[in-house]
Short mmCIF file of C-alpha atoms in Angstrom, two decimals:
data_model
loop_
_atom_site.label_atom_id
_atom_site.label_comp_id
_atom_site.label_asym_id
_atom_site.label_seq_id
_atom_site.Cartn_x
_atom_site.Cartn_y
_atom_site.Cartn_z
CA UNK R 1 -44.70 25.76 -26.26
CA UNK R 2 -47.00 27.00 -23.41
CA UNK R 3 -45.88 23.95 -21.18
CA UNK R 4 -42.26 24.45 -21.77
CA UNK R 5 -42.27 28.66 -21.00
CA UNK R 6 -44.98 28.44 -19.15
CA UNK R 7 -42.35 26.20 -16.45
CA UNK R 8 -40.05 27.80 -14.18
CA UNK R 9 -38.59 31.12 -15.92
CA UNK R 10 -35.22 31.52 -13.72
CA UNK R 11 -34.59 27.18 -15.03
CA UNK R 12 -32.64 28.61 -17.87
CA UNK R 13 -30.21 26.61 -20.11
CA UNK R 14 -29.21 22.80 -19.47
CA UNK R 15 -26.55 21.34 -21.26
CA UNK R 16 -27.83 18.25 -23.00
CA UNK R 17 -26.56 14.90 -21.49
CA UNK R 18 -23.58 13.00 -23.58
CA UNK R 19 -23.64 15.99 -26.42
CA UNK R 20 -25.80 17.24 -28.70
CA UNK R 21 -28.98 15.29 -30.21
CA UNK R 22 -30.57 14.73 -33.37
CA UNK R 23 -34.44 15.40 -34.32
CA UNK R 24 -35.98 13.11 -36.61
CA UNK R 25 -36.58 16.13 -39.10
CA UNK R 26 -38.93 18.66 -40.04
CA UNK R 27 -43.11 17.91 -40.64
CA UNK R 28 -44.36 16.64 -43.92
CA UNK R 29 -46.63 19.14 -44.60
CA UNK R 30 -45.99 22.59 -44.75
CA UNK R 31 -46.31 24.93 -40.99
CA UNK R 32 -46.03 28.53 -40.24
CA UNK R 33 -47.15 29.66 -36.68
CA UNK R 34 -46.49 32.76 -34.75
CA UNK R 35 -47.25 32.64 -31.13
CA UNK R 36 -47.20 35.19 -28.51
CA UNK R 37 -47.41 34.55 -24.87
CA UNK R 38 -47.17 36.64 -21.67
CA UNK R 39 -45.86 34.84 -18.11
CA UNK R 40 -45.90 35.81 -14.57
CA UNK R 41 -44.04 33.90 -12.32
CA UNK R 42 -43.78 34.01 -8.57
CA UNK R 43 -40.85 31.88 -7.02
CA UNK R 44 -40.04 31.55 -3.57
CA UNK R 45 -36.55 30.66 -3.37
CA UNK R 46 -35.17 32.40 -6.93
CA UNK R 47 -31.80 31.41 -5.43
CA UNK R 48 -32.30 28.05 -5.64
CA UNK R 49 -30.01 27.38 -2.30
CA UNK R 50 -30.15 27.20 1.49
CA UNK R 51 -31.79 30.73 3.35
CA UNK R 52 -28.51 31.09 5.19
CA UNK R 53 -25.83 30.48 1.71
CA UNK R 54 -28.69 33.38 -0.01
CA UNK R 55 -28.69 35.67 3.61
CA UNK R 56 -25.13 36.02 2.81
CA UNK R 57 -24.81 36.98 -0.84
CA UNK R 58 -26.78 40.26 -2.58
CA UNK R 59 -29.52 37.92 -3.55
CA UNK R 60 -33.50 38.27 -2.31
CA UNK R 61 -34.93 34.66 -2.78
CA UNK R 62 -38.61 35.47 -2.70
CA UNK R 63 -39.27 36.99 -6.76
CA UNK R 64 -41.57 38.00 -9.06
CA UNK R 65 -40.87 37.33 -12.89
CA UNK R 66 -42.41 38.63 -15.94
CA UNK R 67 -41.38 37.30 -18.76
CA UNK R 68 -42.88 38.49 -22.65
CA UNK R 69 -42.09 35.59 -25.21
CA UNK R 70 -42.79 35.66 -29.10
CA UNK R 71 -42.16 31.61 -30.47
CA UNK R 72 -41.95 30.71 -34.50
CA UNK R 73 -42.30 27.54 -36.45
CA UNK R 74 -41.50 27.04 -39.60
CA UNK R 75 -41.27 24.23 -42.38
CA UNK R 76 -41.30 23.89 -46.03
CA UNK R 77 -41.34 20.57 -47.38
CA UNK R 78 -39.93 20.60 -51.46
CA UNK R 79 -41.33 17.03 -53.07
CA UNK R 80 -39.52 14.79 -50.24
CA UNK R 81 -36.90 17.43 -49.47
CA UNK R 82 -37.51 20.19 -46.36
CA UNK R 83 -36.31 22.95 -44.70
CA UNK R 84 -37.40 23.81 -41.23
CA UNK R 85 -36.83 26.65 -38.58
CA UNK R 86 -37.98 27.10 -35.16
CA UNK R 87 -37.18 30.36 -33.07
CA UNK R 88 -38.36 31.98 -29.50
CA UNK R 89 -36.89 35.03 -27.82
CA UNK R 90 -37.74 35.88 -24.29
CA UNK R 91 -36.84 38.70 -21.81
CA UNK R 92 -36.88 38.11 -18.32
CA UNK R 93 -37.87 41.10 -15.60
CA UNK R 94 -37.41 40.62 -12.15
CA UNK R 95 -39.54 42.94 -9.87
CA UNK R 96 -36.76 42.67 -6.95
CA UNK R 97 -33.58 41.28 -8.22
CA UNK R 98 -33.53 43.58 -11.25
CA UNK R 99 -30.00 42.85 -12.15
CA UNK R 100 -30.88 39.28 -12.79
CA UNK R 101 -33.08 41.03 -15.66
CA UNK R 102 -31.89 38.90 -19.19
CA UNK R 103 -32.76 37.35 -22.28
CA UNK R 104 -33.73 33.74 -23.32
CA UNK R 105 -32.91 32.87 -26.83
CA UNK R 106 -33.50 29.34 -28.82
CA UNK R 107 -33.04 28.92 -32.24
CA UNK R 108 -33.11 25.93 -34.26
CA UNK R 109 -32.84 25.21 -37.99
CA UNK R 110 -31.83 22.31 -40.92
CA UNK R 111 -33.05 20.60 -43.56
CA UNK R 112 -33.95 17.15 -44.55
CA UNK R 113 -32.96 14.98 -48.00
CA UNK R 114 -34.43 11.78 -49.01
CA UNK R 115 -33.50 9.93 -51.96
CA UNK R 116 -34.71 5.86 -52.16
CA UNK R 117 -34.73 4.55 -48.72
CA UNK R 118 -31.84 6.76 -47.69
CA UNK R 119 -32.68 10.42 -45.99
CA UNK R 120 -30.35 12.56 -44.06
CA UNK R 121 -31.25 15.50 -41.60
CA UNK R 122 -29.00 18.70 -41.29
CA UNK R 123 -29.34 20.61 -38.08
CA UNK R 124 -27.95 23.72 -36.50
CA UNK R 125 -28.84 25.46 -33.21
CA UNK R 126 -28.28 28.37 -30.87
CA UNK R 127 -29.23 29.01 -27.21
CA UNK R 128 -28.51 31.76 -24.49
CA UNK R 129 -29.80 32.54 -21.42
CA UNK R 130 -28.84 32.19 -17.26
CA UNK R 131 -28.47 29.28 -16.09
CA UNK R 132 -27.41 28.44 -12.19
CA UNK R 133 -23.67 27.46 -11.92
CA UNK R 134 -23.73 25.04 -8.60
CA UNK R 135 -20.42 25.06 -6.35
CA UNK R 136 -18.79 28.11 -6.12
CA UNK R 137 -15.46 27.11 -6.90
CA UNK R 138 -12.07 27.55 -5.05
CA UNK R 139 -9.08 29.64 -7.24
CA UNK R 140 -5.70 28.89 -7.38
CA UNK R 141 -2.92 31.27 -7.58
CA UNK R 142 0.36 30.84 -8.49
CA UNK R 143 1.10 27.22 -8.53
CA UNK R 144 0.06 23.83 -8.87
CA UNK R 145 -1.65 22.08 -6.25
CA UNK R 146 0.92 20.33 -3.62
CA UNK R 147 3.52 22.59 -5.15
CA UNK R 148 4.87 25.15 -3.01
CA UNK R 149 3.88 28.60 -3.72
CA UNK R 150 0.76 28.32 -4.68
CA UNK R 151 -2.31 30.47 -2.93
CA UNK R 152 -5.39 28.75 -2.78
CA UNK R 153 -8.10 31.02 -2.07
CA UNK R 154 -11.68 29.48 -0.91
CA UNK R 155 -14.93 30.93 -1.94
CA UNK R 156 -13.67 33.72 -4.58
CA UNK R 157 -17.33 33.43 -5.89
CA UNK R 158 -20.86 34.27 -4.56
CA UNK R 159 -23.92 32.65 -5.08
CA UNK R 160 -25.45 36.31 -7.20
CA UNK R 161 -22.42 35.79 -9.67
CA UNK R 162 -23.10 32.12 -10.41
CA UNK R 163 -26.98 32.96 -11.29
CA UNK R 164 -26.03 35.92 -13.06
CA UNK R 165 -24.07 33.46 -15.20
CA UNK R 166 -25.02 33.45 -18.41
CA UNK R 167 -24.78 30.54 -20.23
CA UNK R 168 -24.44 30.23 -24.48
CA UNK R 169 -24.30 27.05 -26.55
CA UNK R 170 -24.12 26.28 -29.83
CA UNK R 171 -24.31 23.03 -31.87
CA UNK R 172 -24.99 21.27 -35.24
CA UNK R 173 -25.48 17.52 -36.46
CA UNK R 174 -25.88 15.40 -39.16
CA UNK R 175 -28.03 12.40 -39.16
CA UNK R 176 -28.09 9.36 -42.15
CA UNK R 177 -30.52 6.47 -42.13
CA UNK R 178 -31.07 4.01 -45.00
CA UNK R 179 -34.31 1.78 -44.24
CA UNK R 180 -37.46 0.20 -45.60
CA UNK R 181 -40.70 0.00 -43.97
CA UNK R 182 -39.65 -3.64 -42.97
CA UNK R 183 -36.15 -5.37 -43.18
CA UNK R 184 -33.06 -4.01 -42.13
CA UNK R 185 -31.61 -0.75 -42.71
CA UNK R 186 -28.75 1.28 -41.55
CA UNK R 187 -28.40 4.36 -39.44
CA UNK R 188 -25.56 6.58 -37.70
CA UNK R 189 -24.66 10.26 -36.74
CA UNK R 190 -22.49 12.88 -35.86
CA UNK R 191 -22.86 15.93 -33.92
CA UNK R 192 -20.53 18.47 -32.31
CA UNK R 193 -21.71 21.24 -29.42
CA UNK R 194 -20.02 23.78 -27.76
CA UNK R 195 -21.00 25.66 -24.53
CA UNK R 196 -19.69 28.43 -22.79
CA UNK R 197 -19.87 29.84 -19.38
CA UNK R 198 -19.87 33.60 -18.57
CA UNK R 199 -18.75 32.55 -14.61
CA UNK R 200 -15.51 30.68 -15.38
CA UNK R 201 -14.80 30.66 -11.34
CA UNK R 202 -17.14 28.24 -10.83
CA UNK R 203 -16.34 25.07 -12.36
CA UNK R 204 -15.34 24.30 -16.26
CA UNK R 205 -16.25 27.57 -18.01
CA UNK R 206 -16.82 26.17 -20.97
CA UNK R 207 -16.62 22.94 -22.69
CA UNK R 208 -16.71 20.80 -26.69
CA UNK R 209 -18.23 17.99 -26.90
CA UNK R 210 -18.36 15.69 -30.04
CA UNK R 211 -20.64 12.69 -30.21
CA UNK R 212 -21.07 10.26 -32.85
CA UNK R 213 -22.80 6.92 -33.37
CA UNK R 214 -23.85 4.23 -35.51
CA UNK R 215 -25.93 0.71 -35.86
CA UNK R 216 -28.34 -1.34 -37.73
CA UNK R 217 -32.14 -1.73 -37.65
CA UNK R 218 -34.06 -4.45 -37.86
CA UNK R 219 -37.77 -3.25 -38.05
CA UNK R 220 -41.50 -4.94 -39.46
CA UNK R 221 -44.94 -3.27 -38.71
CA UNK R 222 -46.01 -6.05 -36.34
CA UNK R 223 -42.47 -5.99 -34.17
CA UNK R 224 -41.76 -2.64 -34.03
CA UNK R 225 -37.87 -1.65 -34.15
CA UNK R 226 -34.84 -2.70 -33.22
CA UNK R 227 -31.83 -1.36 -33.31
CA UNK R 228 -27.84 -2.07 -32.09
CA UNK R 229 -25.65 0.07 -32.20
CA UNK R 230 -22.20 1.78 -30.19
CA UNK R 231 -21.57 5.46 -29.37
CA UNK R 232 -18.41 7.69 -28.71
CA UNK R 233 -18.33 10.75 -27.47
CA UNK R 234 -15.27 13.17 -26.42
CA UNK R 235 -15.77 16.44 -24.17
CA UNK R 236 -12.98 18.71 -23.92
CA UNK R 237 -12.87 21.86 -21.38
CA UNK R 238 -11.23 25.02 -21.74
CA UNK R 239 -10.56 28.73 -20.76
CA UNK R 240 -11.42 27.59 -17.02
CA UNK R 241 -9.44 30.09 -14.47
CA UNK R 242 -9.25 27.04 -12.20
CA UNK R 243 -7.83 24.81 -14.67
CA UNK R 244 -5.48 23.19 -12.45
CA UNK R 245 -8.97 21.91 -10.21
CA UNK R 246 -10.37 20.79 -13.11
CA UNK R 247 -9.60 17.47 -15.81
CA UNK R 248 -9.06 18.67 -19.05
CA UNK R 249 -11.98 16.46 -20.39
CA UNK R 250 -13.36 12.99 -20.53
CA UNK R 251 -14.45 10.32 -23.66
CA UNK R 252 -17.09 7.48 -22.95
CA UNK R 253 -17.58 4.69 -25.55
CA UNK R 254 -20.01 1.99 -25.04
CA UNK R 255 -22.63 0.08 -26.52
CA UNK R 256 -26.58 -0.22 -26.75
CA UNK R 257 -29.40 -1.69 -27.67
CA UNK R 258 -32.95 0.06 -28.43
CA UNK R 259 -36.49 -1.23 -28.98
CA UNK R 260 -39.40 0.85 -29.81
CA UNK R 261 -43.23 -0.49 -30.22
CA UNK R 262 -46.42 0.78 -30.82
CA UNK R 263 -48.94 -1.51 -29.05
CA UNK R 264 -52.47 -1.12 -30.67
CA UNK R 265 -53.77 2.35 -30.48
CA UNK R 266 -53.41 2.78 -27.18
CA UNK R 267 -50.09 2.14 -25.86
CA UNK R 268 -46.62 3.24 -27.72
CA UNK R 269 -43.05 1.95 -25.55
CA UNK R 270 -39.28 2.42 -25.88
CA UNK R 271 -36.54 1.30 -23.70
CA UNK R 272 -32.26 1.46 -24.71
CA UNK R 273 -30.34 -0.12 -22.28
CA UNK R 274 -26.65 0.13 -22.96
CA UNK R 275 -23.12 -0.05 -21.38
CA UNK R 276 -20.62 3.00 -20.97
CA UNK R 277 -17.42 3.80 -20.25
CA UNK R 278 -16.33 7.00 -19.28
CA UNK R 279 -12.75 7.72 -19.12
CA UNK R 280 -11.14 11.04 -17.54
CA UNK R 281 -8.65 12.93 -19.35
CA UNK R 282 -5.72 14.08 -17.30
CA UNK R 283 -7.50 14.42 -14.00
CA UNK R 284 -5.87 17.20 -11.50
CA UNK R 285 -3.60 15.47 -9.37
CA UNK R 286 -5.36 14.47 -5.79
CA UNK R 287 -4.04 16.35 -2.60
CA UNK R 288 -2.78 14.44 0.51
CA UNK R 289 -5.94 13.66 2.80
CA UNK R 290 -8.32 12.24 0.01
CA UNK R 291 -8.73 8.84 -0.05
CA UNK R 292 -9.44 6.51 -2.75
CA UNK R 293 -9.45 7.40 -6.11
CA UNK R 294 -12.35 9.73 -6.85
CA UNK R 295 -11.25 10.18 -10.56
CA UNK R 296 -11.64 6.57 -11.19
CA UNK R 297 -13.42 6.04 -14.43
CA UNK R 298 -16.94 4.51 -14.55
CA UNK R 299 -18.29 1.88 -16.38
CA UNK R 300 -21.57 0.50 -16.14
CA UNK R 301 -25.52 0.25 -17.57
CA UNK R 302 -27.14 3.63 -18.73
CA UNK R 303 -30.55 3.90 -20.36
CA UNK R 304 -33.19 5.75 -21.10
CA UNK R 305 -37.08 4.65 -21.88
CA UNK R 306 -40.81 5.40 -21.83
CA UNK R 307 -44.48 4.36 -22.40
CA UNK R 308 -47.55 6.31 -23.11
CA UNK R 309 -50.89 4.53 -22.39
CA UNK R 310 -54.18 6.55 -23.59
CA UNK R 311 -56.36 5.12 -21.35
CA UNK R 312 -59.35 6.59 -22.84
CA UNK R 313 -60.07 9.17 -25.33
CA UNK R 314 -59.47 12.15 -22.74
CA UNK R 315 -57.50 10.16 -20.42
CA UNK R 316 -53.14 9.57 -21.17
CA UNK R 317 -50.77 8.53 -18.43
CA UNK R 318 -46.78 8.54 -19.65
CA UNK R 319 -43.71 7.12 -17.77
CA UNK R 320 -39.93 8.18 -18.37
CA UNK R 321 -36.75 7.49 -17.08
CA UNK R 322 -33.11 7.39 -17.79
CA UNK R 323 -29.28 7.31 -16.86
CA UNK R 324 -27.28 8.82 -18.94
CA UNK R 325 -23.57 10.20 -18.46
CA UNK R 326 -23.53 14.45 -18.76
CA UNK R 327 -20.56 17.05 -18.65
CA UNK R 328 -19.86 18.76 -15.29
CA UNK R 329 -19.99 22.64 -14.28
CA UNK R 330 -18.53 21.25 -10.70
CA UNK R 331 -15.50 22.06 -9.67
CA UNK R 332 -13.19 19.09 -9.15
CA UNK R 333 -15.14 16.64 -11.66
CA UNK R 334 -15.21 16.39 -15.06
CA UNK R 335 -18.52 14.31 -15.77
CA UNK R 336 -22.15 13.63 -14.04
CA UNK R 337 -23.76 10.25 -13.48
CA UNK R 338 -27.67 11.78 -13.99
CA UNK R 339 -30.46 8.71 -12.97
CA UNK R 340 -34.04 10.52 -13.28
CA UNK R 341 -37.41 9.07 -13.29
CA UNK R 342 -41.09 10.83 -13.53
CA UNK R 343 -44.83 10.01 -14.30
CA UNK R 344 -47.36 12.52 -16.07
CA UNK R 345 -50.91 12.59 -16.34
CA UNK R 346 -53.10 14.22 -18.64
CA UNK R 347 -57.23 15.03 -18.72
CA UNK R 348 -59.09 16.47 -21.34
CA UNK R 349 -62.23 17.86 -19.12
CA UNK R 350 -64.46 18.85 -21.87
CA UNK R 351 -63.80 21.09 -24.88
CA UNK R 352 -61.91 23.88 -23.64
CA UNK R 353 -60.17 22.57 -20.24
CA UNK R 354 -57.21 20.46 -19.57
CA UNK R 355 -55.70 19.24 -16.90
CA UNK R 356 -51.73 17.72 -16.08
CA UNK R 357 -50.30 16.56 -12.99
CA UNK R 358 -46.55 15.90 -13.43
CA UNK R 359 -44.17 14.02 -10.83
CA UNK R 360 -40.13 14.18 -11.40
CA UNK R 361 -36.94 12.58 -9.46
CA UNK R 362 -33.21 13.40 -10.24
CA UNK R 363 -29.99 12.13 -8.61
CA UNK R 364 -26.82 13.35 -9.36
CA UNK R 365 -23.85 12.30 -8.61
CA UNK R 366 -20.17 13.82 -9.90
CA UNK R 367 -17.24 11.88 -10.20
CA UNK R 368 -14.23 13.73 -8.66
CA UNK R 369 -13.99 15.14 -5.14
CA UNK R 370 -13.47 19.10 -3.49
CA UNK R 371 -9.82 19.13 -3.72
CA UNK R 372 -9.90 21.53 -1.22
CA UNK R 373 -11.44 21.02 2.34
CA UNK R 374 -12.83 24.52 2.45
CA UNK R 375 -14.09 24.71 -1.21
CA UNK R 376 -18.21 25.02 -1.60
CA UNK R 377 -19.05 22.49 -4.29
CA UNK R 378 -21.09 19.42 -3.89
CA UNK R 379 -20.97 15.84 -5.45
CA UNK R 380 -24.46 14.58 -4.51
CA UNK R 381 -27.72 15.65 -5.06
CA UNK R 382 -31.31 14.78 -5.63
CA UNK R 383 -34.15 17.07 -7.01
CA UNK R 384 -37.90 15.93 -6.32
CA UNK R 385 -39.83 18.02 -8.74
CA UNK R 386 -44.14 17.99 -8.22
CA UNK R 387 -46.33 20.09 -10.53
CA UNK R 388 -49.40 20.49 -11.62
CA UNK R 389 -51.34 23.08 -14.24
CA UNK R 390 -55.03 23.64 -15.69
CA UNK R 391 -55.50 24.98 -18.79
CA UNK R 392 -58.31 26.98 -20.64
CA UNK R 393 -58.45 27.50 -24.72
CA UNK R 394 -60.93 30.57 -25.14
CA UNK R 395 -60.65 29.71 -28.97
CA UNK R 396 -58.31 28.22 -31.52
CA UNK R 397 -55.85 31.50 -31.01
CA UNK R 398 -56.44 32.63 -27.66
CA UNK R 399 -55.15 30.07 -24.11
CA UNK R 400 -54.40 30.63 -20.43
CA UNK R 401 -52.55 28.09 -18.32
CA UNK R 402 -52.26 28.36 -14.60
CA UNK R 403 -49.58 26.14 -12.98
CA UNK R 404 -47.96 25.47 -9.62
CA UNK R 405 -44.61 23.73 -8.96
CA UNK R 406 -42.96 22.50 -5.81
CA UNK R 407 -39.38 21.31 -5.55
CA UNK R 408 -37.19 19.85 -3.06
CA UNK R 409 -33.76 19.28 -3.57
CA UNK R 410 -30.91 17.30 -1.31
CA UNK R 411 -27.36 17.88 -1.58
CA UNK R 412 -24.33 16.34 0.23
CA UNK R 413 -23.78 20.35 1.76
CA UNK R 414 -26.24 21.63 2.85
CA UNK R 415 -25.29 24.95 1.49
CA UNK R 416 -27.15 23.36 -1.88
CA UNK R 417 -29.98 22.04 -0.27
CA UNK R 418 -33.24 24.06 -0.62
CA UNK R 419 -37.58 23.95 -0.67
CA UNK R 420 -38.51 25.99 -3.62
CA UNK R 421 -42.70 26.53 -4.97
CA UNK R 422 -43.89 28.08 -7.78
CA UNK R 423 -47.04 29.80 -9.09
CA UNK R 424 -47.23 30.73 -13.02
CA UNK R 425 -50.41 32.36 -15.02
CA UNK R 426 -49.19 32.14 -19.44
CA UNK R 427 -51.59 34.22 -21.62
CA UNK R 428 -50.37 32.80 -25.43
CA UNK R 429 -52.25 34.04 -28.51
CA UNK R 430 -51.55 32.44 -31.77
CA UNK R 431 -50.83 35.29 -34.01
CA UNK R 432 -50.68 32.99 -37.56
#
């Protein structure tokens, strides 16, 4: 918890990639904490954008956030049934760009059922808070595009309304599994999440996406797990002002395979690798002067994978990356190709100190294309993310964590592209 609020406060809400996901279910023994925590956070580019594109809106880059945060976890198990609820609440103060002032809110909550080697997990969640909405968009008046009396009017949005977008989603799932300890067993899901956008200019406004899945297992204690499986998932936009800029959804289907193994004590790995189609639904038609087809669908490899390797007792190095297909806030697209990579490394120096040095890498890339020449949107970019934090424990309620953060990112305009660095002091006291 002191990691993850303890990051950048003005990185608000992500949608999740390909729909909502499924936890494996609540701890087996029985947790109440209340935590605390204070943050100060100075950012140097709270805009998140070039120094000209922020010179021109009512937006001062340079920031100073403080940001009071009260987390809960909870979980009862009942005999080999459980309930479980996690909650933190946030308000974010800005010492220059007070009108950015806003809450952060995360809840989480569900239950688990067992009965043989069957269980099932029941899951619910709500979260709200800003979160940057890239490429102002371009509104159309009055007519379809290539039809004659329409009015398309270029840059009807600023850079301060898309951060002072706030952005709410809400989702639930349902999980089933039936497996033994070794043999093969069954598994699948279902989950449905929807999202909405409080700066509808600037891309989709909001969005439903439904995912579900399901394959067989194959696992023993000396091979780990294996497990094939397909996946289909439907996202479907609506209430967007610039509807006729935007597809009215997409659906991928594809199928994968995942492995996961612990390796001794010291080393724990999973890779998927799987192939995906994504498909648009009804694309916006494609105005004299593009070229190509930049609403073809895509189909190809996506993954996801990791390894952990505790090289000593204090000592743990972990490795992550993935590809993975994620709805769109651009205007003009409908879907995200998102390839990321990163390393972290961990050091316990003594008792009471730890250390973490974290590297991160992600491309972007939208399908679709401006379908206007003088719109502000992007279809490329690339984030290079370096950070690095030290961390005290005075006791077993009381911890301080001091981090820094730099960040780069490219974009295909330059409007988008931007050198951002962080500094960040968390106080958190564990209250129960």
């Amino acid at each position: 918890m002191t990691v993850a609020t303890g990051g950048s406060a003005a990185a608000q809400v992500a949608p999740p990639p390909g729909g909502v996901g499924i936890p494996g279910g609540p701890p087996t023994t029985r947790t109440f904490t209340l935590e605390a925590q204070a943050l100060v956070e100075h950012d140097s580019n709270l805009a998140r954008t070039s120094e000209s594109q922020a010179a021109a809106s009512n937006v001062t880059p340079t920031d100073t956030i403080y940001a009071p945060t009260v987390n809960m976890n909870f979980a009862m198990p009942v005999g080999r049934q459980a309930v479980f609820f996690n909650a933190s609440e946030s308000y974010l103060f800005h010492q220059t760009n007070t009108r950015l002032n806003s809450n952060r809110t995360n809840l989480t909550g569900g239950g688990s059922l067992a009965a043989g080697p069957c269980s099932a997990v029941l899951r619910g969640g709500y979260s709200r808070g800003r979160s940057e909405v890239l490429g102002p968009a371009t509104a159309q008046i009055g007519g379809a595009i290539g039809a004659t009396g329409g009015t398309l009017l270029p840059g009807t949005t600023n850079l301060e309304s898309t951060i002072l977008n706030i952005e709410t989603t809400e989702d639930a799932g349902l999980s089933l599994s039936c497996a033994r300890a070794s043999g093969i067993g069954i598994n699948g899901q279902l989950s449905q999440q929807w999202t909405s956008n409080s700066e509808t200019l600037s891309g989709s406004g909001s969005y439903r996406s439904t995912t579900g899945s399901a394959g067989a297992t194959y696992q023993r204690p000396a091979f780990g797990a294996l497990t094939v499986g397909g996946v289909y998932a439907r996202t479907i936009y609506g209430d967007q002002v610039n509807a006729g800029l935007v597809p009215r959804g997409f659906e991928t289907t594809g199928a994968q395979v995942s492995f996961n193994r612990q390796l001794g004590g010291r080393i724990q790995a999973q890779l998927m690798i799987g192939y995906t189609h994504a498909h648009d639904l009804s694309p916006p038609p494609i105005p004299a002067g593009v070229t190509g087809d930049p609403f073809a669908d895509f189909s190809g490899f996506t993954y996801s994978g990791g390894a952990s390797f505790r090289v000593t007792s204090r000592f743990q190095a972990k490795a992550s990356f993935q590809r993975s297909i994620s709805p769109s806030l651009l205007s003009g697209s409908s879907y995200e190709v998102l390839t990321g990579y990163g390393l972290d490394f961990q050091y316990q120096l003594g008792t009471h100190i730890s250390l973490d040095l974290k590297g991160d890498r992600q491309q972007s890339r939208s399908n679709g294309a401006p379908l206007v020449v003088t719109a502000q949107t992007l279809t490329e970019s690339s984030v290079n993310d370096l950070s690095a934090s030290v961390s005290y424990r005075f006791n077993r309620r009381l911890s301080a964590q001091l981090s820094g953060t730099h960040e780069t990112r490219k974009a295909d305009n330059v409007k988008f592209a931007y050198d951002n660095d962080r500094i960040a002091l968390t106080l958190s006291s564990t209250l129960f």
